[in-house]
XYZ file of C-alpha atoms in Angstrom:
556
model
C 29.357 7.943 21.092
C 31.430 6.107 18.502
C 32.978 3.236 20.254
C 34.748 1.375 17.669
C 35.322 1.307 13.535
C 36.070 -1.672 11.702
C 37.454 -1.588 7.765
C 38.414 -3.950 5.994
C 39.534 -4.373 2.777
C 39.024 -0.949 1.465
C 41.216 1.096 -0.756
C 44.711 0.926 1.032
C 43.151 -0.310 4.220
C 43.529 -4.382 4.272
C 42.318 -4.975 8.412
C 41.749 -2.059 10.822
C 40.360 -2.281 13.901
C 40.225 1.258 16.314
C 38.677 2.005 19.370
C 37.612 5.822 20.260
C 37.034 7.140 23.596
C 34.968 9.839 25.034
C 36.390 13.590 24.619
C 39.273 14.565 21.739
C 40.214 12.037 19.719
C 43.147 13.089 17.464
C 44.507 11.415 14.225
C 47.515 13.145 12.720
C 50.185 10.835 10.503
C 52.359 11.956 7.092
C 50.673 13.593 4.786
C 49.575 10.615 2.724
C 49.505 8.047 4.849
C 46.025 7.626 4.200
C 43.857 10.015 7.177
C 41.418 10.937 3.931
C 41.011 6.710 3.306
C 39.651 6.623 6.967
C 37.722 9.321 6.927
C 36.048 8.285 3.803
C 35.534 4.844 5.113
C 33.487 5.926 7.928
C 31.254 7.874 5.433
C 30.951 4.970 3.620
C 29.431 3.077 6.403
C 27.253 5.825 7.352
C 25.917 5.761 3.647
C 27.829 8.061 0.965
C 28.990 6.828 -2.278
C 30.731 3.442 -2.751
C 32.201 2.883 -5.426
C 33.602 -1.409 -6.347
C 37.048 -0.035 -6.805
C 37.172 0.981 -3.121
C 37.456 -2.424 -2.598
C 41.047 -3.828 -2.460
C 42.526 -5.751 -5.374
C 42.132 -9.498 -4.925
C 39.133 -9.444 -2.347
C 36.235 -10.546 -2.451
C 34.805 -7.829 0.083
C 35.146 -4.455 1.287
C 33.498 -3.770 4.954
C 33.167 -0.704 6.862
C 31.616 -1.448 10.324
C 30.933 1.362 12.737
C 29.992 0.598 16.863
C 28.098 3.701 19.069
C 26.659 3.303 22.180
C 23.196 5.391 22.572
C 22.595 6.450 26.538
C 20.226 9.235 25.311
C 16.364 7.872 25.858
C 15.494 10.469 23.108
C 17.565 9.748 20.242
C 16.597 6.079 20.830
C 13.454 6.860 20.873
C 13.853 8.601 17.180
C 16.317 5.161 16.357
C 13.506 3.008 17.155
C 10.967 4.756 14.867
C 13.292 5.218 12.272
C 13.369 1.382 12.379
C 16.586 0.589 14.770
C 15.774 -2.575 17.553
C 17.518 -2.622 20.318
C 17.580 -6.201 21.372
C 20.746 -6.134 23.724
C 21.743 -3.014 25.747
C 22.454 0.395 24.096
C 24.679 -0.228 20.790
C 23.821 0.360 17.446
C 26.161 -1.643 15.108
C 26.144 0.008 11.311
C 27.478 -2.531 8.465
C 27.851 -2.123 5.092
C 29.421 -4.771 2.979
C 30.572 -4.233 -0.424
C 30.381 -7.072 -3.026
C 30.585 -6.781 -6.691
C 29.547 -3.475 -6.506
C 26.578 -4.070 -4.471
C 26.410 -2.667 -0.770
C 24.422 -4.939 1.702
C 23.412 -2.845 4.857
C 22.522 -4.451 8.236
C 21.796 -1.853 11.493
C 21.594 -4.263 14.414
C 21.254 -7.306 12.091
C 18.633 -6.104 10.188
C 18.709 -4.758 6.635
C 18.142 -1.396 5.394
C 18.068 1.084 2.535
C 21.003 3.981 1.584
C 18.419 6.469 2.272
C 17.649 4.735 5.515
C 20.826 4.570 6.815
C 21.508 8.161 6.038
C 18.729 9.256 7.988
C 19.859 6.721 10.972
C 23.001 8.124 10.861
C 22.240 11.863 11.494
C 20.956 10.997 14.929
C 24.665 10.030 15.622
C 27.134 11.451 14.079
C 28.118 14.819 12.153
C 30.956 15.280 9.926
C 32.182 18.390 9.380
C 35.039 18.702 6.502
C 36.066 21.789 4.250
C 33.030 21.343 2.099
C 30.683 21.949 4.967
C 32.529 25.210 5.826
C 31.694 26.670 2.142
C 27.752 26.012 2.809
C 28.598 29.265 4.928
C 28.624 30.945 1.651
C 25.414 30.255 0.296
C 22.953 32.292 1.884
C 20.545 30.696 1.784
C 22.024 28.003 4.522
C 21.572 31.016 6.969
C 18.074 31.237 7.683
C 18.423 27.027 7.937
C 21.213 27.969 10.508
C 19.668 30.718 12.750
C 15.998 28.524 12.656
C 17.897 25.669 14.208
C 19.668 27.624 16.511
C 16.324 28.876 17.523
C 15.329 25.170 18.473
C 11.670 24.814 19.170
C 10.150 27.827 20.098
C 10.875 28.682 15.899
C 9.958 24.891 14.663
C 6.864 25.344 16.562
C 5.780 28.621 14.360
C 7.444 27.321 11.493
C 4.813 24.115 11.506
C 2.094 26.722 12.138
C 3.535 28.748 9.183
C 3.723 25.767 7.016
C 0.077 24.845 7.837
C -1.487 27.762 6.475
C 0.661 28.146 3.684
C -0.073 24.842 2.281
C -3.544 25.628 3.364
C -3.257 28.908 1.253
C -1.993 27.102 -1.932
C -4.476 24.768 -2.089
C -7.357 27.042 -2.116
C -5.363 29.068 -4.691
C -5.255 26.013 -6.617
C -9.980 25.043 -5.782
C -10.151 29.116 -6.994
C -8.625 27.880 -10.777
C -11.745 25.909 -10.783
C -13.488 28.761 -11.178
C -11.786 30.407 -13.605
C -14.817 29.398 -16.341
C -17.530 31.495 -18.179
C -21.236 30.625 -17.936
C -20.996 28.613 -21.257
C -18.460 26.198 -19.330
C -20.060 25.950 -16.243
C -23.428 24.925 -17.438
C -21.767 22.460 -19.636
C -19.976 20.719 -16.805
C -23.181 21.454 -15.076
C -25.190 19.286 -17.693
C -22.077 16.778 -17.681
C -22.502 16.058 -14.049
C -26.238 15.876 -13.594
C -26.360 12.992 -16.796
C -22.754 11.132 -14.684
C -25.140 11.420 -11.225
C -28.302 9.857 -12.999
C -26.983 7.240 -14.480
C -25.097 6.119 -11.487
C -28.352 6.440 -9.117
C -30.490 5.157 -11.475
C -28.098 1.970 -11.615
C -28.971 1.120 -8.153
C -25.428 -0.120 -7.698
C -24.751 -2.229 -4.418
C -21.219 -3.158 -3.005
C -20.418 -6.886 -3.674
C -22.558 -7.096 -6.280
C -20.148 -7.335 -9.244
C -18.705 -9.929 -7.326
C -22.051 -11.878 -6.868
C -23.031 -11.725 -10.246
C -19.905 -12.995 -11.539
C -19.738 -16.443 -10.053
C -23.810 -16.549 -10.884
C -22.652 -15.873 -14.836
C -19.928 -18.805 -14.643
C -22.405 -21.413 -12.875
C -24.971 -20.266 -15.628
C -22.627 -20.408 -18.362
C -21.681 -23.511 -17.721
C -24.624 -25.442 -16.640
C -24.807 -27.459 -19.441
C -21.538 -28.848 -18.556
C -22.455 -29.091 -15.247
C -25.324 -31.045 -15.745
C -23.947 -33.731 -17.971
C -20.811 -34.543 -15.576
C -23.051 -34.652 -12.740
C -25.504 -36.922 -14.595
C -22.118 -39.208 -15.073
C -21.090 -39.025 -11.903
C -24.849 -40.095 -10.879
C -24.659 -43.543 -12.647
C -21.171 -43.947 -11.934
C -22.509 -44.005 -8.115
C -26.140 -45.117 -7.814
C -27.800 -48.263 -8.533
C -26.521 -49.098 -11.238
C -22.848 -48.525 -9.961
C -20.922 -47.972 -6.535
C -23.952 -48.155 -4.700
C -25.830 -51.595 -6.129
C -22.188 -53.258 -6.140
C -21.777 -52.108 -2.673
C -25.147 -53.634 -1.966
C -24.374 -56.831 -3.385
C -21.011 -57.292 -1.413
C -23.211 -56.417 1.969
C -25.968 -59.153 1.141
C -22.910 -61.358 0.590
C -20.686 -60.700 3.429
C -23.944 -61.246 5.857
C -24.051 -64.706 4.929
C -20.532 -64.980 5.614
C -20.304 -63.318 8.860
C -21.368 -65.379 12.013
C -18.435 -68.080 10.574
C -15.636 -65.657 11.545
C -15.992 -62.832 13.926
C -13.155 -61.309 12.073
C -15.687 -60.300 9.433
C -17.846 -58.207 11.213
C -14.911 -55.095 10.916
C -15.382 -55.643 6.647
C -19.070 -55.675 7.418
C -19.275 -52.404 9.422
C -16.811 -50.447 6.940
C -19.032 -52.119 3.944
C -21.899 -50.874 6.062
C -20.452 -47.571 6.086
C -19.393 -47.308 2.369
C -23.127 -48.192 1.693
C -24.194 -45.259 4.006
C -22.026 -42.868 2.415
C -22.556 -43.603 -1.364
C -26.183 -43.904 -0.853
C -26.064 -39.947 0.435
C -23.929 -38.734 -2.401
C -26.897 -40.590 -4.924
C -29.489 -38.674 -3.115
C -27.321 -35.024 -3.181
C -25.913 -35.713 -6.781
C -30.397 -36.430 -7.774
C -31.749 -33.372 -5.630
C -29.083 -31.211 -7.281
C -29.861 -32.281 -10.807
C -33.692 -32.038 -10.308
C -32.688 -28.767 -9.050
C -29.989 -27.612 -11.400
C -31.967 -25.657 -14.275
C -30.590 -23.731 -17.359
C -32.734 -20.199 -17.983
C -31.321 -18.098 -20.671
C -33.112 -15.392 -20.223
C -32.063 -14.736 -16.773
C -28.082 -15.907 -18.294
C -28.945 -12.719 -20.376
C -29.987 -10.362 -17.622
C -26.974 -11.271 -15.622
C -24.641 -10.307 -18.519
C -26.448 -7.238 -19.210
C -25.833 -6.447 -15.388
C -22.590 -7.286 -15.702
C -21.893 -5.255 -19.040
C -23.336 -2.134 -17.241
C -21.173 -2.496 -14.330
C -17.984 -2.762 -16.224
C -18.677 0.149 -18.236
C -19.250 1.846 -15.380
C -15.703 0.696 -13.421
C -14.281 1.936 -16.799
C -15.653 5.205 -16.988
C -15.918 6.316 -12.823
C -13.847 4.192 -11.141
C -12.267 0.054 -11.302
C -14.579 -0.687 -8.156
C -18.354 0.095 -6.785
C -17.092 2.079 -4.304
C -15.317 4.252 -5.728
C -17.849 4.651 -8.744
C -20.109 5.641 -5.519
C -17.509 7.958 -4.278
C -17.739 9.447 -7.729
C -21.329 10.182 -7.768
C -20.627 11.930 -4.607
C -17.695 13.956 -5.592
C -19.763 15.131 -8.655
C -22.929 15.962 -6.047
C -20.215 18.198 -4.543
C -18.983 19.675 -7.387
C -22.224 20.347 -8.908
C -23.989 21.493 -5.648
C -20.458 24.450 -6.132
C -21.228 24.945 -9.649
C -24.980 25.596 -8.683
C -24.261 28.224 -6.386
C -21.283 29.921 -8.848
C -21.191 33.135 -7.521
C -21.943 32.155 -3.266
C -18.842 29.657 -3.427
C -16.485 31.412 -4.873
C -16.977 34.482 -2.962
C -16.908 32.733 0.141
C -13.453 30.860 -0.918
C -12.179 34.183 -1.878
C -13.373 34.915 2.017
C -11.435 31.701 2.876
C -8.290 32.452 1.169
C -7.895 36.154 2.914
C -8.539 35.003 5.986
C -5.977 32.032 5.464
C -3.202 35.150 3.965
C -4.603 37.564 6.954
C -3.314 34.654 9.376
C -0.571 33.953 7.310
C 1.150 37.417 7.807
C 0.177 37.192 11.173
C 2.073 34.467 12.143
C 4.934 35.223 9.608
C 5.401 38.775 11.456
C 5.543 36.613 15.433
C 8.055 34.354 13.320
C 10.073 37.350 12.370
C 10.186 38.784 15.686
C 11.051 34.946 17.029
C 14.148 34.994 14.873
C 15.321 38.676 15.251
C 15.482 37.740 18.935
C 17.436 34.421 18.284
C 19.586 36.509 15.757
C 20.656 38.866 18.377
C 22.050 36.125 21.166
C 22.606 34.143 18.109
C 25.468 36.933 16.893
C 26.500 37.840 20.139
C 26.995 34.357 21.323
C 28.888 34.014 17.810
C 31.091 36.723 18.222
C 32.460 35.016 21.974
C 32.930 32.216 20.320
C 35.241 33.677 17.402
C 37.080 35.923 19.335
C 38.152 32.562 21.215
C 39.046 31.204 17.891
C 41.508 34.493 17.538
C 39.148 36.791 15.831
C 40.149 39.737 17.954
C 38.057 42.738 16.564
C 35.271 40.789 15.309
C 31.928 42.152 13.924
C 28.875 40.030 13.256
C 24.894 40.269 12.547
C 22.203 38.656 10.582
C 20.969 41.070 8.222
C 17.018 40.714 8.056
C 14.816 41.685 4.319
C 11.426 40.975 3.743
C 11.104 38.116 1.122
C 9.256 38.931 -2.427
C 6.277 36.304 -1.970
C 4.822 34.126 0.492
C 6.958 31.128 1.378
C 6.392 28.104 3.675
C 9.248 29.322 5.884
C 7.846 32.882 6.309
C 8.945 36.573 5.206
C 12.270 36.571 5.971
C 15.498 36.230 3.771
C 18.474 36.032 6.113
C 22.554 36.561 5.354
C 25.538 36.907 7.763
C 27.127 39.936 8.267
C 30.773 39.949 9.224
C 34.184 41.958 9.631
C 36.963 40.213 10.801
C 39.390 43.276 10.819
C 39.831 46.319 12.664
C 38.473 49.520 10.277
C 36.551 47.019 8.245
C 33.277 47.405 7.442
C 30.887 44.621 8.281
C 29.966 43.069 4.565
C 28.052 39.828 3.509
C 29.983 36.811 5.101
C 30.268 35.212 1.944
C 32.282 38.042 0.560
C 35.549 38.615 2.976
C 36.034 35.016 4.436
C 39.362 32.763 3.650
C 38.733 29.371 3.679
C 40.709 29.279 7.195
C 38.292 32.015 8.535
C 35.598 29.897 7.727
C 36.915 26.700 9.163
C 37.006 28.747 12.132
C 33.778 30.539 11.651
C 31.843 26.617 11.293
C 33.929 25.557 14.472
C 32.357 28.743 16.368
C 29.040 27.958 14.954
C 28.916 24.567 15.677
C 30.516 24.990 19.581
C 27.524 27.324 19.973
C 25.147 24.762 18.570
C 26.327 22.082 20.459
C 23.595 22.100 22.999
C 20.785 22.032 20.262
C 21.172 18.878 19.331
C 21.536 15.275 20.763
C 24.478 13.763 18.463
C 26.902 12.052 20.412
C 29.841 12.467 18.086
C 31.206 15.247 15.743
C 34.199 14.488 13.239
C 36.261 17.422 12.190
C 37.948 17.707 9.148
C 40.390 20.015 7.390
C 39.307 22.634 10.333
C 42.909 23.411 10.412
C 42.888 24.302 7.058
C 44.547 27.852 6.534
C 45.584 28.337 10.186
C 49.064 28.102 12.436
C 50.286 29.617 15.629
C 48.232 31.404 18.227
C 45.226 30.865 15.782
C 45.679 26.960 15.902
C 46.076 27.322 19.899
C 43.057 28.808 20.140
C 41.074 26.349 17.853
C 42.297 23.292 20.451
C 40.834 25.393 23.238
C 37.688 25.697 21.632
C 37.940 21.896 20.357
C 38.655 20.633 24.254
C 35.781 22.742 25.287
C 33.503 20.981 22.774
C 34.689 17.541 23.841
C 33.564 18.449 27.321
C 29.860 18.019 25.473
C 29.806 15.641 22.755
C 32.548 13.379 21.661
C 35.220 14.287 19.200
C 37.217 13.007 16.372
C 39.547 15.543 14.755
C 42.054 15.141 11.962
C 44.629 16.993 11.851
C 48.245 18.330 11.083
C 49.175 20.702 13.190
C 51.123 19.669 16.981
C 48.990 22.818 18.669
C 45.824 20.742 18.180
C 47.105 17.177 18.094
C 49.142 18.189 21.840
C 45.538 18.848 23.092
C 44.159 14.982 22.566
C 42.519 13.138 25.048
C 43.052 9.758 22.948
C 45.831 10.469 20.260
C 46.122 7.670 17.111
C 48.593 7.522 15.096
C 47.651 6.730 11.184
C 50.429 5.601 8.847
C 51.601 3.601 5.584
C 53.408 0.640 6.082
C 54.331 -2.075 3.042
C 52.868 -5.943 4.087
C 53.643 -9.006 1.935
C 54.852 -6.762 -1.290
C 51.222 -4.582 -0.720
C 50.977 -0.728 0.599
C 48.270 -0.234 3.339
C 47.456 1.826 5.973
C 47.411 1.081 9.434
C 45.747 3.378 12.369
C 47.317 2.818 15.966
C 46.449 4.080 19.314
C 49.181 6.121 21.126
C 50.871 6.080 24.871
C 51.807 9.722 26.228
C 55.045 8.843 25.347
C 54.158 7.664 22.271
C 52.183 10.926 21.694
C 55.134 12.820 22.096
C 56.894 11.629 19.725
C 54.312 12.014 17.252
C 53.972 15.741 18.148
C 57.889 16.210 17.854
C 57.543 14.379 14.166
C 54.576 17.194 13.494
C 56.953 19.884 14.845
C 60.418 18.859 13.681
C 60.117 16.720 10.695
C 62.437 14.528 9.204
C 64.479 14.900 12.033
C 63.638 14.471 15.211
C 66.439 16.307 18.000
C 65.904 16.099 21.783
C 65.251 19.906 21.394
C 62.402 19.089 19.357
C 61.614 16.642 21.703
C 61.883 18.904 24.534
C 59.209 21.630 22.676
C 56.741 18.493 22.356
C 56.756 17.417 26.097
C 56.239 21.415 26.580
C 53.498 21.384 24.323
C 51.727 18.529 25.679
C 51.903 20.179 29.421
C 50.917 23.143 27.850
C 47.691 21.434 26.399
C 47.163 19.494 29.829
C 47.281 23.172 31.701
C 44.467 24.223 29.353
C 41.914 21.342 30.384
């Protein structure tokens, strides 16, 4: 549920704060007074397009901040993959700040991507304005529609579907491979014996390239080696550290047992003695040690040389150069047996289409079963919404070629008149028909999925009287199942609010902006005898909005 939205600084909007409550949540306010600017602020936060000039003149930020409150264990459980923590009860608090044309994006504190969010946000929310009611004429939304009204029993087939027609394509796409003549296949033959050779014959071990390489620095640069240890050497031996060290110990000894103070210099003099006499002993074992061979510095870089021109040719490490060598044992053990392998994929791709169409015919049958309670369920739902003689079906033909959602190709079937004959949905529906036609679809969805909130926009577009009645009905009845925020201008909806807020356009310190305010009954009232009367406002009118409202209240 969406508890609370914040916006600031955004188009005409300079500081709003709202609350929303569970069930209908109506905004209404003069046209103009900026409904569209909250609306689009919400979408905003929830990730759609934001453009720097949203962002009022003479601030520094624009902020759209959105508060829900997750109860259901599930769709946390998809929040928490998706990324969300939930450090501190059930909220999820969605901010996105706008500065310089730069959006910063924090979901419980922590940052995320556009695409992120978006995601996020369908577990939420759903926004339903007049552009969502036109997907209802694109056809191919409909099979999308009737396969999520079918919930899992169809995802479950669909996934098997999917399986085996990815599995199907990529055989399709081994069986190119052997689209060759003999000529070609004994020349990739010929290639591939010569590319497995060499690489067995090179013995190759893993770490080896590795090995080699510090071996080829020390060797190259023994020489240098040698002469700064041989420095080092005299700096430290007898002639140096260590036979001046001596001295001072001979000389402190006959110093000693006339202070007891010395003995400490003595012991670390001792000790410096010690120590410099082991370095002359490492430093003279490693020289007598350290030798220079060229011939094995050139057997090292020849190793080296073939192992590079092997990285560059098969692969940039010795495993996958390995890995290679097996591939190509794969692919020549194939090209050996020509004729046995490709038969037997042949075998392997009819059996993958036999069990293809299979499960593509139990999918069919799946959805012609959803598509019947799907349409009659439908057709309750619309003749609530004043469609009094309404027809509808999902028309079923066979698709042209194998697809990963199956054989079907879907469209909606309709007649909203009496006499009429049913015809494709997309051809007979006003845009206020299919405001009402989403509202029906989505009141019959509404127990498929787990959003908390729905937003309705614009679905009084095209309607009035006994029509807009009926859509309040059917918008109270939804409200009874997931929250809802409608906007709307028309007092036959607005009277039927659980939670009524008033938006409007006020002038502040010389600057326009829009202001959104929670209304009392009485309040409320008023608002609906604004809606119904207009400029203005006579007891009458007044009168007809208290009846209204009671009206509404009757219908709960």
């Amino acid at each position: 549920m969406l508890l609370n939205v914040h916006v600031k600084n955004l188009a005409l909007i300079e500081d709003v704060d709202v609350c929303f409550d569970e069930g209908l949540n109506i905004l209404s306010g003069e046209t103009g007074a900026g409904k569209s600017i909250i609306l689009g602020s919400i979408n905003i936060a929830l990730g759609h397009k934001a453009p720097k000039e949203m962002v009022r003149d003479g601030a520094e930020y624009g902020l759209a901040e959105l508060v829900f409150s997750v109860d259901d264990e599930d769709t946390k459980k998809y929040l928490k993959e998706a990324g969300v923590s939930f450090d501190d009860g059930d909220d999820v608090i969605i901010s996105r700040k706008i500065v310089n044309g730069r959006s910063i994006i924090k979901i419980n504190g922590e940052t995320f991507s556009v695409g992120e969010l978006k995601n996020i946000a369908g577990y939420l929310i759903n926004i339903h304005g007049q552009h969502d009611s036109e997907t209802l004429l694109h056809r191919n939304k409909h099979l999308e529609i009737l396969d999520e009204y079918g919930g899992e029993d169809i995802a479950i087939l669909k996934n098997d579907l999917k399986f085996l027609y990815d599995s199907y394509k990529e055989l399709n796409e081994k069986l190119d491979d052997f689209q060759m003549d003999e000529e070609e296949r004994l020349r990739e033959m010929s290639l591939l014996e010569f590319q497995i050779e060499e690489i067995t014959d090179a013995n190759l071990t893993v770490g080896e390239d590795d090995a080699l390489e510090e071996r080829f620095k020390f060797m190259s640069n023994a020489l240098k080696i040698a002469n700064v240890l041989s420095e080092i050497h005299e700096t430290v031996g007898g002639n140096g550290a260590l036979g001046n060290i001596g001295k001072s110990v001979k000389e402190i000894g006959q110093i000693v047992d006339y202070d007891s103070n010395l003995v400490q210099i003595q012991n670390q003099l001792f000790d410096l003695e010690a120590i410099c006499s082991d370095v002359e002993r490492d430093l003279s074992s490693y020289i007598n040690k350290l030798s220079f061979d060229e011939e094995e510095t050139m057997e090292v870089s020849k190793r080296l040389d073939l192992i590079n021109r092997f990285k560059a040719k098969y692969g940039n490490t010795i495993e996958k150069i390995k890995t290679f060598a097996i591939k190509s044992e794969e692919r020549l053990s194939v090209l050996q047996n020509f004729g046995e392998e490709r038969e037997k994929l042949i075998n392997d791709i009819e059996n993958i289409k036999k069990e293809y169409f299979k499960t593509a015919a139990k999918l069919t049958e799946a959805r012609k079963e959803k598509a019947e309670v799907f349409a009659g369920r439908l057709i309750e739902a619309l003749t609530e919404l004043n469609f009094m003689e309404v027809r509808f079906e999902v028309k079923f033909e066979d698709a042209s070629d194998m697809t990963a959602k199956g054989m079907d190709v879907v469209e909606f079937m309709i007649s909203t008149n009496t006499g009429e004959s049913i015809k494709p949905l997309a051809e007979i529906a006003s845009g206020g028909e299919l405001s009402r036609i989403m509202l029906g679809l989505k009141s019959i969805m509404a127990d498929k999925d787990r959003i908390g909130t729905m937003i309705f926009d614009e679905i009084d577009s095209g309607i009035s009287g006994r029509t807009a009645q009926k859509v309040s009905e059917r918008l109270q009845v939804l409200s009874k199942e997931h929250q809802i925020i409608c906007i709307t201008h028309l007092p036959q909806i607005a009277a039927m609010a659980d939670n009524h807020y008033l938006i409007e356009k006020n002038v502040k310190n010389g600057k326009t902006v829009t202001e959104i305010t929670g209304l009392s009954e009485d309040e409320s009232v008023k608002e609906l005898a604004r809606m119904l009367g207009g400029m203005e406002i006579t007891e009458n009118v007044l009168a007809n909005a208290r009846e209204m409202k009671a009206f509404a209240k009757s219908k709960k």
